[in-house]
């Protein structure tokens, strides 16, 4: 009974390719997030959706496009991949109760060659 | 601006007590969180503070002083499995964003 799941866990691809990462949560949460964690382990917010509506959109290249088909899913599509996109991408979800604790997915390690 | 500071690395001995400090500056405050992240794994929630004072949860406690923009995570009776990174995060009341520190890598030695 995984709470927040992501696929794939590992993704190795060539520069210039287009790839997608999928995220699903079965916690009934209203809000979902995408984070990028770089090689220095710094976790930075990219996007947040609340009930399928985009509420946070950080300064992220427009090659990154999130899509939320319903409140349990938040996918991330990346066009024209670059070397600097190599990182671990974490999906997370939270609910508007007691401090909005976030629950993280297992992460997708993206390596761009 | 928004800024969160934590020490980069700490080392402690099994069975000891360690305190990991976090100072923050945000435009608005809506709670402070501590997460544990083992190498190659996802961050997992440890504690949450929104009012001043100490929150205790087993071997882990977290303290908050909003006037000082300061928190600490206290780990007692350290075990080898506590070797991990500890991330301090603040939720900004104005933007609703979670702002993470760079994490403190804790090594527990036998």
Tab-separated table of C-alpha atoms in Angstrom:
chain	number	residue	atom	x	y	z
A	1	UNK	CA	0.000	0.000	0.000
A	2	UNK	CA	2.503	2.559	-1.254
A	3	UNK	CA	1.558	6.121	-0.293
A	4	UNK	CA	3.383	8.110	-2.978
A	5	UNK	CA	4.802	6.216	-5.946
A	6	UNK	CA	6.914	7.356	-8.866
A	7	UNK	CA	7.951	5.709	-12.099
A	8	UNK	CA	10.536	5.127	-13.290
A	9	UNK	CA	12.994	4.896	-10.393
A	10	UNK	CA	15.964	5.318	-12.724
A	11	UNK	CA	16.083	7.068	-16.077
A	12	UNK	CA	19.183	7.257	-18.258
A	13	UNK	CA	18.830	9.124	-21.531
A	14	UNK	CA	20.664	11.121	-24.148
A	15	UNK	CA	20.784	14.898	-24.348
A	16	UNK	CA	18.000	16.304	-26.487
A	17	UNK	CA	15.502	13.542	-25.739
A	18	UNK	CA	12.036	14.053	-24.237
A	19	UNK	CA	11.041	12.049	-21.165
A	20	UNK	CA	8.226	11.815	-18.620
A	21	UNK	CA	8.113	10.902	-14.940
A	22	UNK	CA	4.842	9.797	-13.366
A	23	UNK	CA	3.640	10.238	-9.807
A	24	UNK	CA	0.613	8.876	-7.998
A	25	UNK	CA	-0.549	9.227	-4.402
A	26	UNK	CA	-3.224	7.143	-2.668
A	27	UNK	CA	-3.410	9.284	0.474
A	28	UNK	CA	-6.374	11.345	-0.668
A	29	UNK	CA	-4.269	14.516	-0.508
A	30	UNK	CA	-5.254	17.684	-2.351
A	31	UNK	CA	-1.788	19.043	-3.084
A	32	UNK	CA	1.110	17.530	-5.000
A	33	UNK	CA	4.621	18.796	-5.665
A	34	UNK	CA	7.682	18.219	-7.778
A	35	UNK	CA	11.124	18.823	-6.280
A	36	UNK	CA	14.581	18.617	-7.790
A	37	UNK	CA	17.492	17.464	-5.618
A	38	UNK	CA	20.872	18.208	-7.122
A	39	UNK	CA	24.249	16.616	-6.482
A	40	UNK	CA	24.749	18.833	-3.425
A	41	UNK	CA	21.525	17.377	-1.986
A	42	UNK	CA	19.710	20.710	-2.111
A	43	UNK	CA	15.957	20.081	-2.418
A	44	UNK	CA	14.243	22.771	-4.465
A	45	UNK	CA	10.546	23.163	-5.244
A	46	UNK	CA	9.659	23.195	-8.935
A	47	UNK	CA	5.870	23.001	-9.116
A	48	UNK	CA	2.847	22.515	-6.906
A	49	UNK	CA	-0.722	21.619	-7.818
A	50	UNK	CA	-3.783	21.868	-5.599
A	51	UNK	CA	-6.830	19.980	-6.851
A	52	UNK	CA	-5.373	19.929	-10.387
A	53	UNK	CA	-4.681	23.693	-10.335
A	54	UNK	CA	-1.129	24.995	-10.610
A	55	UNK	CA	-0.350	27.056	-7.484
A	56	UNK	CA	3.440	27.193	-7.419
A	57	UNK	CA	5.575	27.575	-10.507
A	58	UNK	CA	9.161	28.346	-9.682
A	59	UNK	CA	11.626	29.760	-12.165
A	60	UNK	CA	11.943	26.533	-14.102
A	61	UNK	CA	12.791	26.349	-17.832
A	62	UNK	CA	9.659	25.931	-19.922
A	63	UNK	CA	11.099	22.628	-21.152
A	64	UNK	CA	9.557	21.294	-17.922
A	65	UNK	CA	5.796	20.878	-18.090
A	66	UNK	CA	3.763	19.383	-15.266
A	67	UNK	CA	0.364	17.813	-15.857
A	68	UNK	CA	-2.237	16.833	-13.297
A	69	UNK	CA	-5.024	14.725	-14.838
A	70	UNK	CA	-6.652	14.352	-11.404
A	71	UNK	CA	-5.700	15.197	-7.835
A	72	UNK	CA	-4.064	11.794	-7.286
A	73	UNK	CA	-1.637	12.152	-10.198
A	74	UNK	CA	1.036	14.660	-11.115
A	75	UNK	CA	3.302	13.918	-14.050
A	76	UNK	CA	6.388	15.784	-15.203
A	77	UNK	CA	7.367	15.981	-18.840
A	78	UNK	CA	10.786	17.269	-19.820
A	79	UNK	CA	11.609	18.303	-23.383
A	80	UNK	CA	15.056	18.602	-24.952
A	81	UNK	CA	16.919	17.208	-21.963
A	82	UNK	CA	20.190	18.878	-20.991
A	83	UNK	CA	23.160	17.662	-18.950
A	84	UNK	CA	22.183	20.010	-16.120
A	85	UNK	CA	18.844	18.264	-15.751
A	86	UNK	CA	20.614	15.272	-14.191
A	87	UNK	CA	19.323	15.063	-10.630
A	88	UNK	CA	16.899	13.167	-8.422
A	89	UNK	CA	13.305	14.294	-8.880
A	90	UNK	CA	10.963	13.796	-5.947
A	91	UNK	CA	7.216	13.930	-6.032
A	92	UNK	CA	5.410	14.748	-2.776
A	93	UNK	CA	1.878	15.275	-1.536
A	94	UNK	CA	0.230	16.972	1.437
A	95	UNK	CA	-3.170	17.729	2.874
A	96	UNK	CA	-4.433	20.952	4.439
A	97	UNK	CA	-4.313	19.625	7.965
A	98	UNK	CA	-1.870	20.106	10.833
A	99	UNK	CA	0.948	21.852	9.101
A	100	UNK	CA	0.594	20.207	5.729
A	101	UNK	CA	3.227	17.545	6.300
A	102	UNK	CA	4.608	16.402	2.998
A	103	UNK	CA	4.998	12.769	2.059
A	104	UNK	CA	7.648	12.043	-0.524
A	105	UNK	CA	7.819	9.469	-3.260
A	106	UNK	CA	10.945	7.302	-3.653
A	107	UNK	CA	12.488	9.615	-6.226
A	108	UNK	CA	13.503	9.274	-9.875
A	109	UNK	CA	17.218	9.448	-10.577
A	110	UNK	CA	17.595	11.079	-13.987
A	111	UNK	CA	20.946	10.866	-15.737
A	112	UNK	CA	21.405	12.772	-18.972
A	113	UNK	CA	24.404	11.673	-21.060
B	1	UNK	CA	14.677	37.146	1.338
B	2	UNK	CA	14.317	33.504	2.176
B	3	UNK	CA	17.184	31.628	3.728
B	4	UNK	CA	17.691	28.520	5.829
B	5	UNK	CA	21.030	27.672	7.434
B	6	UNK	CA	22.152	24.369	8.900
B	7	UNK	CA	25.598	22.929	9.599
B	8	UNK	CA	26.826	20.808	6.704
B	9	UNK	CA	28.136	17.870	8.701
B	10	UNK	CA	28.160	16.559	12.251
B	11	UNK	CA	29.674	13.493	13.860
B	12	UNK	CA	28.566	11.835	17.077
B	13	UNK	CA	29.038	8.571	18.929
B	14	UNK	CA	26.512	5.777	19.328
B	15	UNK	CA	24.480	6.277	22.504
B	16	UNK	CA	25.213	10.005	22.688
B	17	UNK	CA	22.931	13.038	22.222
B	18	UNK	CA	23.278	15.398	19.272
B	19	UNK	CA	21.611	18.741	18.547
B	20	UNK	CA	21.237	19.949	14.956
B	21	UNK	CA	20.528	23.667	14.666
B	22	UNK	CA	18.584	25.500	11.991
B	23	UNK	CA	18.139	29.244	11.532
B	24	UNK	CA	15.730	30.708	9.039
B	25	UNK	CA	14.602	33.943	7.437
B	26	UNK	CA	11.340	33.964	5.511
B	27	UNK	CA	8.844	36.639	4.553
B	28	UNK	CA	6.107	34.777	6.448
B	29	UNK	CA	6.093	31.721	8.703
B	30	UNK	CA	3.644	28.851	8.630
B	31	UNK	CA	5.476	26.009	10.320
B	32	UNK	CA	8.886	24.363	10.524
B	33	UNK	CA	9.538	20.751	9.591
B	34	UNK	CA	12.375	18.311	10.119
B	35	UNK	CA	12.919	15.462	7.684
B	36	UNK	CA	15.355	12.557	7.725
B	37	UNK	CA	16.891	11.391	4.463
B	38	UNK	CA	19.042	8.287	4.194
B	39	UNK	CA	21.405	8.093	1.232
B	40	UNK	CA	19.556	7.195	-1.944
B	41	UNK	CA	16.145	7.400	-0.300
B	42	UNK	CA	13.282	9.865	0.000
B	43	UNK	CA	12.987	12.386	2.850
B	44	UNK	CA	10.715	11.124	5.638
B	45	UNK	CA	8.862	13.361	8.074
B	46	UNK	CA	10.218	13.584	11.625
B	47	UNK	CA	8.613	16.568	13.311
B	48	UNK	CA	6.590	19.750	12.937
B	49	UNK	CA	6.610	22.959	15.017
B	50	UNK	CA	4.372	25.953	14.511
B	51	UNK	CA	4.297	27.353	18.067
B	52	UNK	CA	7.288	28.141	20.272
B	53	UNK	CA	8.528	25.335	22.446
B	54	UNK	CA	9.562	21.736	22.419
B	55	UNK	CA	7.828	18.851	20.648
B	56	UNK	CA	8.931	15.417	21.797
B	57	UNK	CA	8.533	12.201	19.866
B	58	UNK	CA	10.408	9.248	21.281
B	59	UNK	CA	14.149	9.701	20.874
B	60	UNK	CA	13.637	12.810	18.713
B	61	UNK	CA	12.620	16.274	19.916
B	62	UNK	CA	12.335	19.535	18.025
B	63	UNK	CA	12.382	23.058	19.413
B	64	UNK	CA	11.204	26.314	17.878
B	65	UNK	CA	11.713	29.980	18.710
B	66	UNK	CA	9.846	32.112	16.180
B	67	UNK	CA	11.195	35.402	17.524
B	68	UNK	CA	14.759	34.186	16.968
B	69	UNK	CA	14.066	32.352	13.697
B	70	UNK	CA	15.664	29.288	15.263
B	71	UNK	CA	14.969	25.609	15.632
B	72	UNK	CA	16.887	22.550	16.681
B	73	UNK	CA	16.432	18.831	16.339
B	74	UNK	CA	17.622	16.792	19.311
B	75	UNK	CA	18.438	13.122	18.836
B	76	UNK	CA	18.966	11.040	21.977
B	77	UNK	CA	20.474	7.579	22.451
B	78	UNK	CA	21.986	7.705	19.000
B	79	UNK	CA	21.954	4.537	16.944
B	80	UNK	CA	23.983	3.649	13.864
B	81	UNK	CA	20.807	3.791	11.781
B	82	UNK	CA	20.470	7.505	12.641
B	83	UNK	CA	23.333	8.213	10.222
B	84	UNK	CA	21.516	10.241	7.577
B	85	UNK	CA	20.929	13.776	6.366
B	86	UNK	CA	18.535	15.906	8.408
B	87	UNK	CA	16.659	18.561	6.468
B	88	UNK	CA	15.106	21.633	8.045
B	89	UNK	CA	12.230	23.137	6.042
B	90	UNK	CA	10.048	26.177	6.587
B	91	UNK	CA	6.656	26.810	5.043
B	92	UNK	CA	6.386	30.388	3.888
B	93	UNK	CA	2.974	31.812	4.816
B	94	UNK	CA	3.000	34.260	1.938
B	95	UNK	CA	3.850	31.894	-0.910
B	96	UNK	CA	2.887	28.547	0.718
B	97	UNK	CA	6.207	27.183	-0.486
B	98	UNK	CA	8.313	24.789	1.536
B	99	UNK	CA	11.856	26.094	1.653
B	100	UNK	CA	14.463	23.491	2.485
B	101	UNK	CA	17.897	23.912	3.983
B	102	UNK	CA	20.791	22.051	2.404
B	103	UNK	CA	20.638	19.439	5.158
B	104	UNK	CA	23.018	18.302	7.868
B	105	UNK	CA	24.805	15.036	7.224
B	106	UNK	CA	25.080	13.188	10.542
B	107	UNK	CA	27.571	10.362	10.972
B	108	UNK	CA	27.127	8.116	13.993
B	109	UNK	CA	30.274	6.278	14.965
B	110	UNK	CA	30.492	3.069	16.966
